CSV table of N, CA and C and ligand atoms in Angstrom, one decimal:
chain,number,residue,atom,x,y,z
A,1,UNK,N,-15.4,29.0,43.6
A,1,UNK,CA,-16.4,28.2,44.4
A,1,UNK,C,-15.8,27.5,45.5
A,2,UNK,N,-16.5,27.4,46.6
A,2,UNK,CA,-16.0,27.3,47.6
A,2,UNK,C,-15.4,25.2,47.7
A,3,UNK,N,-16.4,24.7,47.0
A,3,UNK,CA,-16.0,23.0,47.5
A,3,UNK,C,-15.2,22.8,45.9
A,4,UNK,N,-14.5,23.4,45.4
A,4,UNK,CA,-13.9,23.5,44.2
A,4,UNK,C,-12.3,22.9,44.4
A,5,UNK,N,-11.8,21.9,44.0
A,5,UNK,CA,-10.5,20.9,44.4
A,5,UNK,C,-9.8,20.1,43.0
A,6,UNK,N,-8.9,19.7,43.0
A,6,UNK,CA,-8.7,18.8,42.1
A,6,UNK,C,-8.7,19.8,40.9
A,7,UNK,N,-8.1,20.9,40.7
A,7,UNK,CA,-8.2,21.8,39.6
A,7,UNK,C,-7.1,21.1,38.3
A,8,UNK,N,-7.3,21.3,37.0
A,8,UNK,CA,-6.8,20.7,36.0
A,8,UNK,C,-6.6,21.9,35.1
A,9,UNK,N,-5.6,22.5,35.2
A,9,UNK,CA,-5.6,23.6,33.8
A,9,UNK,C,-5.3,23.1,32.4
A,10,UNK,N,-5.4,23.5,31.3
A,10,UNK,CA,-5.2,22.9,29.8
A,10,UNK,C,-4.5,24.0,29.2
A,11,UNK,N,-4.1,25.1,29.9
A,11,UNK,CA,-3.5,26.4,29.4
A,11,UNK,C,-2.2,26.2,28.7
A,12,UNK,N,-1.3,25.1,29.3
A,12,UNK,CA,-0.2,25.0,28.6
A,12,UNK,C,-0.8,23.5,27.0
A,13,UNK,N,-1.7,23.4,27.6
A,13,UNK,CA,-2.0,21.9,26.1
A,13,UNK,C,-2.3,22.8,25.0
A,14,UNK,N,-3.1,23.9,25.4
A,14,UNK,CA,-4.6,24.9,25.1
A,14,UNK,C,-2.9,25.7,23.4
A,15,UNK,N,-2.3,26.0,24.4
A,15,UNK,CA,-0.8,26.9,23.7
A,15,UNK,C,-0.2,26.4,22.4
A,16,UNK,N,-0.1,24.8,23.2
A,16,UNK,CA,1.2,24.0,22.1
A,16,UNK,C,0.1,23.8,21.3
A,17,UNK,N,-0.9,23.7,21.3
A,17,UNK,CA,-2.1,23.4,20.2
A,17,UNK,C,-2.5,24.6,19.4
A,18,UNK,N,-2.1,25.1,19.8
A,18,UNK,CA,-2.5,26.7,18.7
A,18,UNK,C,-0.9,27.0,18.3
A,19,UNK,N,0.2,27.1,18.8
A,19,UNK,CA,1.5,27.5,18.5
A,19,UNK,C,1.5,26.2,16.9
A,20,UNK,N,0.6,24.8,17.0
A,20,UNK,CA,1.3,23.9,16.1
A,20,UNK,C,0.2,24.7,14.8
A,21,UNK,N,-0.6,25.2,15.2
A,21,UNK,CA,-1.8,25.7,14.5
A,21,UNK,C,-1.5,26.7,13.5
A,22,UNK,N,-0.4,27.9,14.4
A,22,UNK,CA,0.0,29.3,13.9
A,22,UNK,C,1.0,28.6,13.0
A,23,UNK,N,1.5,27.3,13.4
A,23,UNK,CA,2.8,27.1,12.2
A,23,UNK,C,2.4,26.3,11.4
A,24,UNK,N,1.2,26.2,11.4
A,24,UNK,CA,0.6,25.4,9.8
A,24,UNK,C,0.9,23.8,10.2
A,25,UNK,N,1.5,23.2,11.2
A,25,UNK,CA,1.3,21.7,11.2
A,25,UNK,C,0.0,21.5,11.3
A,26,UNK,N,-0.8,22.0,12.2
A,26,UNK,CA,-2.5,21.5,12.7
A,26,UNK,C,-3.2,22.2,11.5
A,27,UNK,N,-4.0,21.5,10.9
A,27,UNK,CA,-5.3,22.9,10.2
A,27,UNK,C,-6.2,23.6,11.1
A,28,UNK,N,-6.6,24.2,10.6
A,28,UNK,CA,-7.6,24.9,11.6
A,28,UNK,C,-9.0,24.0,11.3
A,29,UNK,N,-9.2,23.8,10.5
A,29,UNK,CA,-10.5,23.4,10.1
A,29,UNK,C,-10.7,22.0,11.4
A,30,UNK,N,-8.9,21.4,11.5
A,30,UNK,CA,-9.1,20.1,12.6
A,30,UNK,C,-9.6,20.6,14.1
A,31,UNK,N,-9.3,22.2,14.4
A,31,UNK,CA,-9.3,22.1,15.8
A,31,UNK,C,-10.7,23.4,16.0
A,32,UNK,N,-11.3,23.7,14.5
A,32,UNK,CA,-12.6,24.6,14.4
A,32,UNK,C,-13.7,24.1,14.3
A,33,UNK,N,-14.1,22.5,15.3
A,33,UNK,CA,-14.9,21.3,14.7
A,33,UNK,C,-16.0,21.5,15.7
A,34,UNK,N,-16.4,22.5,16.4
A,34,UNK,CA,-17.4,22.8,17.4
A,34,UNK,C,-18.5,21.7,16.9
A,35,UNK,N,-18.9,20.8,17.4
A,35,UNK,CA,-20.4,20.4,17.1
A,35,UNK,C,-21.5,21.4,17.4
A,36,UNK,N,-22.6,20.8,16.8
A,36,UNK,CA,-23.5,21.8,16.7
A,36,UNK,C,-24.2,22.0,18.1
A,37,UNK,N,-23.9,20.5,18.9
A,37,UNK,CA,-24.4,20.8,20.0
A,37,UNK,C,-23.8,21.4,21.3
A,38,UNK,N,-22.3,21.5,21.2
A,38,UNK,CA,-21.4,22.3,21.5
A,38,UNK,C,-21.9,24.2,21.4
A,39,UNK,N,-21.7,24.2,20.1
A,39,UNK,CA,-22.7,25.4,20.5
A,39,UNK,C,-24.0,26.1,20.7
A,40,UNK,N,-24.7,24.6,20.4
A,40,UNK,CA,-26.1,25.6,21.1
A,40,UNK,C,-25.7,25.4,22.6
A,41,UNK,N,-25.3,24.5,22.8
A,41,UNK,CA,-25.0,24.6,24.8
A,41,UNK,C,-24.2,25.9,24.8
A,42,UNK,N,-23.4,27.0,24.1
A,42,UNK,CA,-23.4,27.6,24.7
A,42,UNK,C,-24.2,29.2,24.6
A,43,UNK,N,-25.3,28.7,23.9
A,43,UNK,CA,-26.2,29.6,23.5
A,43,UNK,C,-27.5,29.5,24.3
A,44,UNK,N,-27.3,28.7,25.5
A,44,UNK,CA,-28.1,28.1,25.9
A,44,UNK,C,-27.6,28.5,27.7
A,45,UNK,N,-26.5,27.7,28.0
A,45,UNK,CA,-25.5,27.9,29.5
A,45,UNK,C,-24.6,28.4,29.1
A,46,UNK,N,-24.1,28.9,27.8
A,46,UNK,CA,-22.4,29.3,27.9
A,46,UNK,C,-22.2,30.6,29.1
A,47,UNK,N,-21.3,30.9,29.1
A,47,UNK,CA,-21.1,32.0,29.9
A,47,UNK,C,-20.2,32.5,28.8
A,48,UNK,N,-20.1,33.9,29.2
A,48,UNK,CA,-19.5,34.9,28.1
A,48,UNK,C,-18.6,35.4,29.0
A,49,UNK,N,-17.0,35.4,27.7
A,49,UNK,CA,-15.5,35.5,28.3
A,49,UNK,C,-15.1,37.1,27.4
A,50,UNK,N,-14.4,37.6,28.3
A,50,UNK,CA,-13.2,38.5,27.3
A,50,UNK,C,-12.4,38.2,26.5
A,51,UNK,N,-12.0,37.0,26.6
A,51,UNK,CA,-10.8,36.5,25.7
A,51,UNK,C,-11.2,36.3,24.3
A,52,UNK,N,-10.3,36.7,23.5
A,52,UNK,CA,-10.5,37.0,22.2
A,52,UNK,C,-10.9,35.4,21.8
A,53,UNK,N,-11.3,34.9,20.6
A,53,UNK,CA,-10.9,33.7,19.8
A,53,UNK,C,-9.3,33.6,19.8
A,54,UNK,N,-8.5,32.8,19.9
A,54,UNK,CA,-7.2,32.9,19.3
A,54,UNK,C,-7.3,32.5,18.1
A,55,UNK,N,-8.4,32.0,17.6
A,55,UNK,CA,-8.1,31.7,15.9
A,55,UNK,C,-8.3,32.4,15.1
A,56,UNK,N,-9.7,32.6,14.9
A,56,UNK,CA,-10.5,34.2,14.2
A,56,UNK,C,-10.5,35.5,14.5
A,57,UNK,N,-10.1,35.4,15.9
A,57,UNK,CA,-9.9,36.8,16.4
A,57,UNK,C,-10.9,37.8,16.1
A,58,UNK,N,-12.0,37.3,15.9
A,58,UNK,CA,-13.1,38.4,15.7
A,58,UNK,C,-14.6,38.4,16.7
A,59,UNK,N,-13.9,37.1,17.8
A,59,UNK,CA,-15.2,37.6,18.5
A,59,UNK,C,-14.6,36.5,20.1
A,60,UNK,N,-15.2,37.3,21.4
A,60,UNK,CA,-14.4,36.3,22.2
A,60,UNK,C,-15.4,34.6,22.1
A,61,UNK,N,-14.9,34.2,23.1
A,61,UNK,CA,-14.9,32.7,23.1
A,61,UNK,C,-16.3,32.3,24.6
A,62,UNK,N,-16.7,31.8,24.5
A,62,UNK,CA,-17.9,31.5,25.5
A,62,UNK,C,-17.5,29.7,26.7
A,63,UNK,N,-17.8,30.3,27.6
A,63,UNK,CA,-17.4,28.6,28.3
A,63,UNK,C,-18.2,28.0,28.7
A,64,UNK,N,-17.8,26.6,28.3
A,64,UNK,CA,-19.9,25.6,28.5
A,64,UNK,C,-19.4,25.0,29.5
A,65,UNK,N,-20.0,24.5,30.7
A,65,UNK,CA,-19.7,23.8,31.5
A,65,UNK,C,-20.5,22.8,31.7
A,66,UNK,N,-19.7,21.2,31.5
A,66,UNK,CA,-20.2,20.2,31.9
A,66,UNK,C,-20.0,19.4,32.5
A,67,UNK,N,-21.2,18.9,33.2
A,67,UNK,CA,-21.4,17.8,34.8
A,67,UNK,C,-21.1,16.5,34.1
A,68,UNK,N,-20.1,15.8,35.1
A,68,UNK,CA,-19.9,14.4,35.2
A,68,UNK,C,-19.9,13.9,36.6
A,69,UNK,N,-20.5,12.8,36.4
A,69,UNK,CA,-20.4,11.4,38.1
A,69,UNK,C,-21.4,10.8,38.4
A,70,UNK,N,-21.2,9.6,38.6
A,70,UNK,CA,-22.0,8.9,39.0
A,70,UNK,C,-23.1,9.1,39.4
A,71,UNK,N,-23.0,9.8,40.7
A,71,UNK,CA,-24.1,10.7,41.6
A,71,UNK,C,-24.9,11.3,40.3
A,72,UNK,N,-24.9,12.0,39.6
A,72,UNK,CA,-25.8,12.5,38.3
A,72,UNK,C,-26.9,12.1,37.9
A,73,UNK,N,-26.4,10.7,37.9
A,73,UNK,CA,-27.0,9.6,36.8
A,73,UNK,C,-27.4,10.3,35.6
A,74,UNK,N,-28.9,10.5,35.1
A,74,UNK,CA,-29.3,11.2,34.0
A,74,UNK,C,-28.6,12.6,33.4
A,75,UNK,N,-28.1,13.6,34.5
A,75,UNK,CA,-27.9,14.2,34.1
A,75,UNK,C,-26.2,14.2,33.8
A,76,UNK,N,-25.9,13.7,34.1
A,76,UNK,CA,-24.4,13.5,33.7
A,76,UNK,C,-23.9,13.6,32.6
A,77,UNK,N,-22.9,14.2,32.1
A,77,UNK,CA,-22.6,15.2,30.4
A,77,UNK,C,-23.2,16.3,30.4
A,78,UNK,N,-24.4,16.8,31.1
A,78,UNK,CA,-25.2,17.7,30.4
A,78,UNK,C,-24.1,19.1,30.5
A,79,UNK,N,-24.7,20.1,30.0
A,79,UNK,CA,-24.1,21.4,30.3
A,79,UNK,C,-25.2,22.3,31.0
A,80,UNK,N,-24.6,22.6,32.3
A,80,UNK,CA,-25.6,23.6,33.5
A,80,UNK,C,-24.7,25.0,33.2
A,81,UNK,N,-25.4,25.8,33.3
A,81,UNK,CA,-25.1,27.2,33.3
A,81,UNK,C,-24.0,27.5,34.5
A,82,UNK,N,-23.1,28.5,34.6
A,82,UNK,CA,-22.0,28.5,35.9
A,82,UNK,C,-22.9,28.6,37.3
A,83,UNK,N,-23.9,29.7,37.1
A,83,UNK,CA,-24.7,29.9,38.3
A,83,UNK,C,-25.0,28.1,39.0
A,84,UNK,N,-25.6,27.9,38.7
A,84,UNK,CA,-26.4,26.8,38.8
A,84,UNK,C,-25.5,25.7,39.8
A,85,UNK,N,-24.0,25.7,39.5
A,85,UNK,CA,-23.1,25.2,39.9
A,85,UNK,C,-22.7,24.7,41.5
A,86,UNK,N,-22.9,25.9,41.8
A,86,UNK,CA,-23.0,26.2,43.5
A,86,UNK,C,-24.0,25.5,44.2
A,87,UNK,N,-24.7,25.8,43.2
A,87,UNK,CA,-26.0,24.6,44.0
A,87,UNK,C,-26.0,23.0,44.0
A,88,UNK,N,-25.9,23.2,42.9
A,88,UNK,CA,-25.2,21.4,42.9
A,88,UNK,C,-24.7,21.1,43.7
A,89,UNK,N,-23.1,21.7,44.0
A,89,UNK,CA,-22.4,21.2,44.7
A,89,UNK,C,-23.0,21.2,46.4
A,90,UNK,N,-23.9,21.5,46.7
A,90,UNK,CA,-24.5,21.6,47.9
A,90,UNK,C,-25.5,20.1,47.7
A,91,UNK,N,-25.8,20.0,46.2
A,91,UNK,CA,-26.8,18.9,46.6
A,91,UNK,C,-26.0,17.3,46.1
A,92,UNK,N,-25.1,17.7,45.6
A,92,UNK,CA,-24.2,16.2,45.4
A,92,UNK,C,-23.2,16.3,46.2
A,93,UNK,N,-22.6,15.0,46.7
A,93,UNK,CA,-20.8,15.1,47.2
A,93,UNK,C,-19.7,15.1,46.2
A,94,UNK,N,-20.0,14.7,45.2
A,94,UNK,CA,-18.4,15.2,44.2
A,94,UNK,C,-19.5,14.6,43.4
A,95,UNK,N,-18.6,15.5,42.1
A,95,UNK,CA,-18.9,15.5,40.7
A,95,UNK,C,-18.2,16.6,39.8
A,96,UNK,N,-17.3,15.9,38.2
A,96,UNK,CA,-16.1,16.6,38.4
A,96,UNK,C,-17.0,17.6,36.9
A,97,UNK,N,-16.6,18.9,37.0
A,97,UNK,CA,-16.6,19.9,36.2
A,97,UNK,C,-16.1,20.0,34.8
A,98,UNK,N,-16.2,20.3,33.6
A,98,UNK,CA,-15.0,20.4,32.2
A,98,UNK,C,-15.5,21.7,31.7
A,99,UNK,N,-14.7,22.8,31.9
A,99,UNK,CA,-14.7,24.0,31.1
A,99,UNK,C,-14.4,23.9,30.1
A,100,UNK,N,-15.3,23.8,28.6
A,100,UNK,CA,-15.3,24.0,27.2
A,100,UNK,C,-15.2,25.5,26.8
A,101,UNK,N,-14.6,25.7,26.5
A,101,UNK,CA,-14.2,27.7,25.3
A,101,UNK,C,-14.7,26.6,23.9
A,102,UNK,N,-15.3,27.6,23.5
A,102,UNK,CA,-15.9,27.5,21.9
A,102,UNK,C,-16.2,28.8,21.6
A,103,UNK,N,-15.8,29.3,20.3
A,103,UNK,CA,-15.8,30.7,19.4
A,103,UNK,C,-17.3,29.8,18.5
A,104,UNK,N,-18.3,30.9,18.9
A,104,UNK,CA,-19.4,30.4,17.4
A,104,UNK,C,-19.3,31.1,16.7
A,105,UNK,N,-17.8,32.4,16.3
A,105,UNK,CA,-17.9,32.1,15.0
A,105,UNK,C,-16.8,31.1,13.9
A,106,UNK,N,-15.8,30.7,14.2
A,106,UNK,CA,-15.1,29.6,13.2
A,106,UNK,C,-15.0,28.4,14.4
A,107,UNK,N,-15.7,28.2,15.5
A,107,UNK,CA,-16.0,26.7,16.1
A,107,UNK,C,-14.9,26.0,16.5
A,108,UNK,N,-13.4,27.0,16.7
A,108,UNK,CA,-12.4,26.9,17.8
A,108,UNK,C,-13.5,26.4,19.2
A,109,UNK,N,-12.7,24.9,19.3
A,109,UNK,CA,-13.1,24.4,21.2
A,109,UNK,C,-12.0,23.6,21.6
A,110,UNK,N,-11.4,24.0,22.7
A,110,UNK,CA,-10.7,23.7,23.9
A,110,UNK,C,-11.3,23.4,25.3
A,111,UNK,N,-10.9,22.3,25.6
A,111,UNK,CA,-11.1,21.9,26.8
A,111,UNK,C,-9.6,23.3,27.8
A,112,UNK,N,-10.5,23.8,28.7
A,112,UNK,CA,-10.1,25.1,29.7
A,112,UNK,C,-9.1,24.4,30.8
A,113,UNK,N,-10.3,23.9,31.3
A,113,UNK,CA,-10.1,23.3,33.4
A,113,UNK,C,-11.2,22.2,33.4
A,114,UNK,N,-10.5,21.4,34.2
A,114,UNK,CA,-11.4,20.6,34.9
A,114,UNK,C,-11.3,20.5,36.6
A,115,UNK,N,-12.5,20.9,37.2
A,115,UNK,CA,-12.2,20.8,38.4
A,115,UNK,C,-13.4,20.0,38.9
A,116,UNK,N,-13.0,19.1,40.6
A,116,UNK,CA,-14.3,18.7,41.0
A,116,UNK,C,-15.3,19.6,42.1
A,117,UNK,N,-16.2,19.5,42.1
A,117,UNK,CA,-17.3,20.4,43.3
A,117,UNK,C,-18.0,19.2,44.0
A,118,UNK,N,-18.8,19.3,45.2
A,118,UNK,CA,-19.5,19.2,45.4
A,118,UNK,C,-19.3,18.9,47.1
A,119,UNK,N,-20.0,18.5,48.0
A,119,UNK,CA,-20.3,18.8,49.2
A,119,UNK,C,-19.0,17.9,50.2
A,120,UNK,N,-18.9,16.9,49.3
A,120,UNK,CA,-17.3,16.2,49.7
A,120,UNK,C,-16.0,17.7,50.3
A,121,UNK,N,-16.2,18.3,49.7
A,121,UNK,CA,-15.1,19.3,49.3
A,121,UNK,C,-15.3,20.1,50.9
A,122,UNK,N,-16.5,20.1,51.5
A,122,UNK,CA,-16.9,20.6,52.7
A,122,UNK,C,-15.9,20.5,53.8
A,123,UNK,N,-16.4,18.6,53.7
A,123,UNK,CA,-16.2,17.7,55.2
A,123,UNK,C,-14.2,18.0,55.2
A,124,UNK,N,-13.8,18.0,53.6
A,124,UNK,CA,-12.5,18.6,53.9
A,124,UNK,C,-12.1,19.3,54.2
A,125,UNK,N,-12.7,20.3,54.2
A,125,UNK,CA,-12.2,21.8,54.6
A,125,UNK,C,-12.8,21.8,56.4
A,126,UNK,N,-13.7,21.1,56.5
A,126,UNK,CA,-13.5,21.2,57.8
A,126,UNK,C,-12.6,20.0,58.4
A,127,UNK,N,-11.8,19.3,58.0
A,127,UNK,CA,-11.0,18.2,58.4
A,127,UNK,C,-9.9,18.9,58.7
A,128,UNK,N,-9.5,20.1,57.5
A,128,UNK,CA,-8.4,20.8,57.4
A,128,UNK,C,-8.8,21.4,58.5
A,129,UNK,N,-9.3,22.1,58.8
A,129,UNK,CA,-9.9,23.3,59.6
A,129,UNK,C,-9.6,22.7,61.1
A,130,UNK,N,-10.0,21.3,61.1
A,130,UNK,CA,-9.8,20.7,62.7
A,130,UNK,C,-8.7,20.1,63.1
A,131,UNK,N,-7.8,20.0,62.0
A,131,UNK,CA,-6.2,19.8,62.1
A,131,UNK,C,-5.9,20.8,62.3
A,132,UNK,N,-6.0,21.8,61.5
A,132,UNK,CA,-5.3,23.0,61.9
A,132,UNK,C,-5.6,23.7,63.1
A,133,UNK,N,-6.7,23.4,63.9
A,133,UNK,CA,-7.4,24.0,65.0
A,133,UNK,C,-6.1,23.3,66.1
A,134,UNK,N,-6.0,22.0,65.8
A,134,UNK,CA,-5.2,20.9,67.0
A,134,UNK,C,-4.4,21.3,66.8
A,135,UNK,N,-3.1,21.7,65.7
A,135,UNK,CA,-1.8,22.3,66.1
A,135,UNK,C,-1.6,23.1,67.2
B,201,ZN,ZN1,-13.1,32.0,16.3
């Protein structure tokens, strides 16, 4: 997405959390605690991934994505479908993103990425754009 900044991966947290998992320190039951409304949100906006579950390995994993910031107000926490995203960001100036993966079937959830969108992300790229023009 184009006003998309401030990117936050959890790929390496996402590892050492399942590596403690595969060696029996973590239970699974601690990190398969999907709430219920975790997964209807993604039965609802999830978007559907390739990636296997890494715990049950029997079905992939779905990503919910949810809106935070001020600017929101009411709607702030909710979970908007990915489409929907783009537009936002055209009608707010920032507001930061959390990619949730949750398996509905054993209710593995990891926090993905967090990144921010919204129309802020513009006025930068044309800031960048008019610095770079002046070199
Ligand atoms: Zn699973």
């Amino acid at each position: 997405m184009r006003t998309q900044r401030q990117v936050v991966d959890y790929t390496l947290k996402r590892r050492a959390l399942l590596r403690e998992v595969f060696a029996g320190r973590v239970g699974a039951l601690e990190v398969c605690d999907a709430s219920p409304y975790l997964i209807r949100a993604s039965k609802f906006f999830g978007e559907a991934t390739e990636t296997q579950c890494p715990v049950c390995r029997r079905e992939p994993v779905w990503h919910v994505h949810y809106i935070y910031g001020d600017e929101l107000r009411a709607s702030a926490g909710q979970a908007r479908p990915r489409a929907e995203l783009a537009m936002l960001a055209m009608e707010y100036r920032a507001f930061d993103v959390y990619v949730v993966e949750v398996c509905r079937g054993c209710g593995w959830n990891h926090l993905v990425e967090k990144f921010t969108l919204g129309r802020d992300g513009l006025s930068h790229d044309d800031a960048n754009r008019r610095r770079r023009t002046a070199d």
